[in-house]
Short mmCIF file of C-alpha atoms in Angstrom, two decimals:
data_model
loop_
_atom_site.label_atom_id
_atom_site.label_comp_id
_atom_site.label_asym_id
_atom_site.label_seq_id
_atom_site.Cartn_x
_atom_site.Cartn_y
_atom_site.Cartn_z
CA MET A 1 -5.69 10.67 -48.42
CA GLY A 2 -6.19 14.25 -47.31
CA GLU A 3 -9.97 13.90 -47.56
CA LEU A 4 -9.88 10.71 -45.43
CA LEU A 5 -7.81 12.48 -42.80
CA ASP A 6 -10.22 15.43 -42.79
CA ARG A 7 -13.15 13.06 -42.30
CA LEU A 8 -11.42 11.30 -39.43
CA LEU A 9 -10.65 14.62 -37.76
CA SER A 10 -14.23 15.72 -38.29
CA LEU A 11 -15.51 12.46 -36.81
CA THR A 12 -13.19 12.91 -33.86
CA GLY A 13 -14.55 16.40 -33.28
CA VAL A 14 -18.13 15.12 -33.39
CA LEU A 15 -17.25 12.33 -30.97
CA GLU A 16 -15.62 14.78 -28.56
CA ASP A 17 -18.70 17.02 -28.66
CA TRP A 18 -20.87 13.99 -27.93
CA ILE A 19 -18.65 13.01 -25.00
CA LEU A 20 -18.84 16.53 -23.57
CA GLN A 21 -22.63 16.48 -23.87
CA ILE A 22 -22.70 13.20 -21.94
CA GLY A 23 -20.43 14.72 -19.32
CA ASP A 24 -22.93 17.57 -18.84
CA ALA A 25 -25.94 15.26 -18.57
CA TRP A 26 -27.58 15.02 -15.16
CA TRP A 27 -28.08 11.27 -15.47
CA VAL A 28 -24.38 10.43 -15.91
CA HIS A 29 -23.98 10.08 -12.13
CA LEU A 30 -26.85 7.59 -12.06
CA VAL A 31 -25.07 5.57 -14.75
CA VAL A 32 -21.91 5.52 -12.63
CA TYR A 33 -23.92 4.40 -9.60
CA ALA A 34 -25.73 1.67 -11.53
CA PHE A 35 -22.57 0.31 -13.18
CA ALA A 36 -20.67 0.26 -9.87
CA ALA A 37 -23.56 -1.54 -8.18
CA LEU A 38 -24.00 -4.16 -10.91
CA ASP A 39 -20.25 -4.83 -10.91
CA GLY A 40 -20.64 -6.22 -7.38
CA PHE A 41 -22.20 -9.44 -8.69
CA PHE A 42 -21.87 -9.20 -12.49
CA PRO A 43 -18.16 -8.64 -13.31
CA THR A 44 -18.50 -7.80 -17.02
CA VAL A 45 -20.05 -4.38 -16.32
CA PRO A 46 -17.44 -1.68 -17.19
CA SER A 47 -17.77 0.29 -13.97
CA GLU A 48 -14.11 1.20 -13.53
CA SER A 49 -13.70 2.15 -17.20
CA THR A 50 -16.67 4.49 -16.92
CA ILE A 51 -15.31 6.14 -13.78
CA VAL A 52 -11.84 6.52 -15.28
CA SER A 53 -13.21 8.00 -18.51
CA LEU A 54 -15.42 10.56 -16.77
CA SER A 55 -12.63 11.50 -14.36
CA SER A 56 -10.32 12.04 -17.31
CA LEU A 57 -12.97 14.19 -18.96
CA TRP A 58 -13.22 16.30 -15.80
CA SER A 59 -9.45 16.75 -15.79
CA SER A 60 -9.37 17.93 -19.40
CA SER A 61 -12.64 19.91 -19.54
CA GLY A 62 -13.78 20.57 -15.97
CA ARG A 63 -16.95 18.49 -16.27
CA PRO A 64 -18.64 16.47 -14.89
CA SER A 65 -17.91 17.04 -11.20
CA ILE A 66 -15.28 14.52 -10.10
CA ILE A 67 -16.57 14.72 -6.52
CA LEU A 68 -20.04 13.63 -7.60
CA ILE A 69 -18.53 10.92 -9.80
CA GLY A 70 -16.51 9.63 -6.85
CA LEU A 71 -19.49 9.69 -4.49
CA ALA A 72 -21.68 7.89 -7.02
CA ALA A 73 -18.99 5.27 -7.56
CA TRP A 74 -18.53 4.78 -3.81
CA ALA A 75 -22.26 4.48 -3.11
CA GLY A 76 -22.81 2.16 -6.07
CA ALA A 77 -19.90 -0.11 -5.19
CA PHE A 78 -21.05 -0.36 -1.56
CA THR A 79 -24.58 -1.18 -2.71
CA GLY A 80 -23.28 -3.81 -5.12
CA ASP A 81 -21.11 -5.46 -2.48
CA ASN A 82 -24.02 -5.84 -0.11
CA LEU A 83 -26.35 -7.06 -2.86
CA GLY A 84 -23.73 -9.67 -3.77
CA TYR A 85 -23.48 -10.69 -0.12
CA LEU A 86 -27.27 -11.03 0.06
CA LEU A 87 -27.38 -13.15 -3.10
CA GLY A 88 -24.64 -15.42 -1.80
CA ASN A 89 -26.43 -15.76 1.52
CA LYS A 90 -29.76 -16.68 -0.10
CA ILE A 91 -28.84 -18.74 -3.16
CA GLY A 92 -25.07 -19.38 -2.90
CA TRP A 93 -22.39 -18.80 -5.51
CA GLU A 94 -22.88 -22.10 -7.34
CA ARG A 95 -25.80 -20.67 -9.34
CA PHE A 96 -23.44 -18.37 -11.22
CA ARG A 97 -21.93 -20.24 -14.15
CA PHE A 98 -18.93 -17.93 -14.57
CA LEU A 99 -17.75 -18.93 -11.07
CA ARG A 100 -17.81 -22.69 -11.63
CA GLY A 101 -14.61 -22.96 -13.66
CA GLY A 102 -11.51 -21.16 -14.87
CA LYS A 103 -10.66 -17.82 -13.30
CA GLY A 104 -14.05 -17.65 -11.62
CA ARG A 105 -13.51 -20.92 -9.76
CA ARG A 106 -9.99 -19.89 -8.75
CA ALA A 107 -11.38 -16.59 -7.46
CA VAL A 108 -13.95 -18.49 -5.35
CA GLU A 109 -11.25 -20.70 -3.84
CA ALA A 110 -9.10 -17.65 -3.12
CA ALA A 111 -12.09 -15.92 -1.51
CA GLU A 112 -12.80 -18.90 0.74
CA ASN A 113 -9.17 -19.09 1.88
CA GLY A 114 -8.87 -15.33 2.22
CA LEU A 115 -11.99 -14.94 4.35
CA ARG A 116 -10.81 -17.77 6.61
CA LYS A 117 -7.24 -16.52 7.05
CA ARG A 118 -7.24 -12.72 6.69
CA ALA A 119 -10.69 -11.34 5.96
CA LEU A 120 -9.86 -7.63 6.26
CA VAL A 121 -6.90 -7.75 3.87
CA PHE A 122 -8.78 -9.86 1.34
CA LEU A 123 -11.90 -7.69 1.38
CA MET A 124 -9.68 -4.66 0.79
CA THR A 125 -7.76 -6.17 -2.13
CA ALA A 126 -10.15 -8.64 -3.81
CA ARG A 127 -11.75 -6.03 -6.08
CA TYR A 128 -8.42 -5.54 -7.89
CA ILE A 129 -8.25 -9.24 -8.85
CA PRO A 130 -10.21 -10.58 -11.89
CA PHE A 131 -13.59 -11.87 -10.65
CA GLY A 132 -12.30 -11.23 -7.13
CA ARG A 133 -14.87 -8.65 -6.11
CA THR A 134 -17.82 -10.74 -7.29
CA ALA A 135 -16.42 -13.91 -5.76
CA VAL A 136 -15.66 -12.47 -2.34
CA ASN A 137 -19.11 -10.87 -2.03
CA LEU A 138 -20.99 -14.04 -2.98
CA VAL A 139 -18.74 -16.35 -0.98
CA ALA A 140 -18.94 -14.12 2.11
CA GLY A 141 -22.70 -14.46 2.04
CA ALA A 142 -22.62 -18.18 1.21
CA VAL A 143 -20.33 -19.07 4.14
CA HIS A 144 -22.35 -16.76 6.44
CA TYR A 145 -19.46 -14.43 7.16
CA PRO A 146 -20.89 -12.00 9.76
CA HIS A 147 -22.51 -9.05 8.00
CA ARG A 148 -21.70 -6.79 10.96
CA LEU A 149 -18.04 -7.32 10.01
CA PHE A 150 -18.62 -7.32 6.26
CA TRP A 151 -20.34 -3.98 5.74
CA PRO A 152 -17.81 -1.65 7.45
CA ARG A 153 -14.94 -3.33 5.63
CA SER A 154 -16.85 -3.04 2.38
CA LEU A 155 -17.48 0.64 3.10
CA LEU A 156 -13.76 1.27 3.52
CA SER A 157 -12.64 -0.81 0.54
CA THR A 158 -15.19 0.76 -1.83
CA PHE A 159 -14.06 4.24 -0.78
CA VAL A 160 -10.43 3.39 -1.55
CA TRP A 161 -11.45 1.88 -4.90
CA ALA A 162 -13.51 4.93 -5.90
CA VAL A 163 -10.67 7.33 -5.05
CA TYR A 164 -8.17 5.12 -6.88
CA SER A 165 -10.30 4.98 -10.06
CA CYS A 166 -10.96 8.72 -10.08
CA ALA A 167 -7.28 9.49 -9.48
CA ILE A 168 -6.11 7.39 -12.43
CA GLY A 169 -8.50 9.17 -14.79
CA ALA A 170 -7.70 12.62 -13.44
CA VAL A 171 -3.93 12.19 -13.63
CA ALA A 172 -3.97 10.66 -17.12
CA GLY A 173 -6.45 13.24 -18.40
CA ALA A 174 -4.29 16.12 -17.21
CA TRP A 175 -1.64 15.16 -19.76
CA PHE A 176 -3.93 15.96 -22.72
CA GLU A 177 -6.08 18.90 -21.70
CA ASN A 178 -6.74 19.99 -25.26
CA ASN A 179 -7.77 16.61 -26.63
CA HIS A 180 -10.58 15.03 -24.63
CA LEU A 181 -10.81 11.84 -26.68
CA LEU A 182 -7.07 11.21 -26.46
CA ALA A 183 -7.16 11.96 -22.73
CA ILE A 184 -9.86 9.33 -22.21
CA THR A 185 -7.98 6.80 -24.33
CA VAL A 186 -4.75 7.32 -22.42
CA ALA A 187 -6.62 7.12 -19.12
CA LEU A 188 -8.17 3.78 -20.07
CA VAL A 189 -4.82 2.36 -21.17
CA ALA A 190 -3.24 3.60 -17.93
CA ALA A 191 -6.06 2.00 -15.94
CA ILE A 192 -5.50 -1.36 -17.64
CA VAL A 193 -1.75 -1.23 -17.04
CA MET A 194 -2.24 -0.22 -13.41
CA ALA A 195 -4.77 -3.00 -12.91
CA LEU A 196 -2.27 -5.58 -14.18
CA VAL A 197 0.50 -4.20 -11.97
CA VAL A 198 -1.72 -3.99 -8.89
CA GLU A 199 -3.01 -7.52 -9.51
CA ARG A 200 0.56 -8.89 -9.61
CA ILE A 201 1.52 -7.00 -6.46
CA ILE A 202 -1.56 -8.19 -4.56
CA ALA A 203 -1.01 -11.78 -5.68
CA ALA A 204 2.61 -11.61 -4.51
CA VAL A 205 1.57 -10.14 -1.15
CA HIS A 206 -1.01 -12.89 -0.62
CA ARG A 207 1.54 -15.59 -1.49
CA TRP A 208 3.99 -14.08 1.01
CA LEU A 209 1.31 -13.95 3.69
CA ASP A 210 0.39 -17.58 2.98
CA ARG A 211 4.00 -18.70 3.32
CA ARG A 212 4.38 -16.75 6.57
CA ALA A 213 1.19 -18.29 7.94
CA GLU A 214 2.39 -21.76 6.99
CA ARG A 215 5.71 -21.17 8.78
CA ARG A 216 3.90 -19.99 11.88
CA ASP A 217 1.61 -23.02 11.83
CA ALA A 218 4.60 -25.32 11.48
CA GLU A 219 6.40 -23.60 14.37
CA ARG A 220 3.29 -23.83 16.52
CA ARG A 221 2.85 -27.53 15.75
CA ASP A 222 6.52 -28.17 16.60
CA ALA A 223 6.15 -26.27 19.88
CA GLU A 224 3.02 -28.21 20.77
CA ALA A 225 4.72 -31.52 19.95
CA ALA A 226 7.73 -30.58 22.10
CA ALA A 227 5.44 -29.60 24.97
CA ASP A 228 3.56 -32.88 24.70
CA THR A 229 6.85 -34.80 24.72
CA GLU A 230 8.06 -32.97 27.82
CA ALA A 231 4.74 -33.54 29.57
CA GLY A 232 4.89 -37.26 28.75
CA SER A 233 8.43 -37.52 30.08
CA ALA A 234 7.42 -35.77 33.29
CA VAL A 235 4.50 -38.14 33.80
CA GLU A 236 6.70 -41.20 33.24
CA THR A 237 9.33 -39.86 35.66
CA GLY A 238 6.70 -39.19 38.31
CA THR A 239 5.23 -42.68 37.91
CA GLY A 240 8.65 -44.27 38.30
CA VAL A 241 9.40 -42.31 41.46
CA GLY A 242 6.06 -43.23 43.00
CA THR A 243 6.48 -46.93 42.25
CA GLY A 244 10.00 -47.00 43.70
CA SER A 245 8.85 -45.34 46.91
CA ALA A 246 6.03 -47.85 47.40
CA VAL A 247 8.33 -50.81 46.90
CA GLY A 248 10.89 -49.37 49.33
CA ALA A 249 8.23 -48.84 51.97
CA GLY A 250 7.01 -52.44 51.64
CA SER A 251 10.54 -53.76 51.97
CA THR A 252 11.15 -51.73 55.11
CA VAL A 253 8.03 -53.11 56.79
CA GLY A 254 8.79 -56.82 56.04
CA THR A 255 12.53 -56.99 56.85
CA GLY A 256 15.05 -56.00 59.54
CA PRO A 257 16.00 -57.20 63.06
CA GLY A 258 12.85 -55.85 64.69
CA ALA A 259 10.68 -57.74 62.30
CA ASP A 260 12.59 -61.02 62.97
CA ALA A 261 12.27 -60.61 66.75
CA GLU A 262 8.55 -60.01 66.52
CA ALA A 263 8.20 -63.14 64.39
CA ASP A 264 10.14 -65.29 66.93
CA ALA A 265 8.04 -63.97 69.82
CA ALA A 266 4.87 -64.78 67.99
CA THR A 267 6.09 -68.31 67.33
CA THR A 268 7.03 -68.84 70.98
CA VAL A 269 3.66 -67.67 72.22
CA HIS A 270 1.95 -69.85 69.71
CA GLY A 271 3.97 -72.84 70.90
CA GLU A 272 3.08 -72.31 74.57
CA ASP A 273 -0.61 -72.08 73.84
CA SER A 274 -0.64 -75.30 71.88
CA PRO A 275 -1.54 -78.59 73.77
CA ALA A 276 1.37 -80.95 74.57
#
């Protein structure tokens, strides 16, 4: 038992040394950039896990540079978003099998509704929902959402996401400064838990916004119906008044003492002109 424990500790030490060597490698920032970019249209790439792990390693060992990790994540995520938009614009989202059913299909439907109702909020929050980031990028391109509006919102949302991912790793890694492997493990677990919590919160916020929008639509429809009813009543009242006035004028012209006298005079004249 003691020998097994010694081997496990030795293996852990070797693994930590290997992780530190990776953290010192110049190409680690390129890996972060590539993973963050691919995650824009291929959701199984572990971009956030990589960022969290390296940020935790920085917190516990001082390397690699968390600023460079954050910048690489931001640039990669922005690149991936715009590549996803371009793919959606050129070939549509239907070509991607993982978006045709299950969570992928629900994410597409949510993206379509979100872009139609509240594009800014949805672009900011979609990347925290399973398949949400991929779906919203592809759908935005497929429905020809204006790119002049898409790219600045993507720039802001990717910045927030990169800072969020680095912060989770850095905070969790600070708890275990002397054990790099444990720090990374705790950071990954914390990232998963936070992702679940954030997903629930975002879903609840979107449901509340949907209900509020439905109430506003209902109130607007009721107001429009009331206005139409009032307008119809006014038109009917005006028509009735006009008809009554015309009838009264006709009656005044055809009746009265003056009218009878004129009729008798006309008859008398007519009788005098007639031959005996």
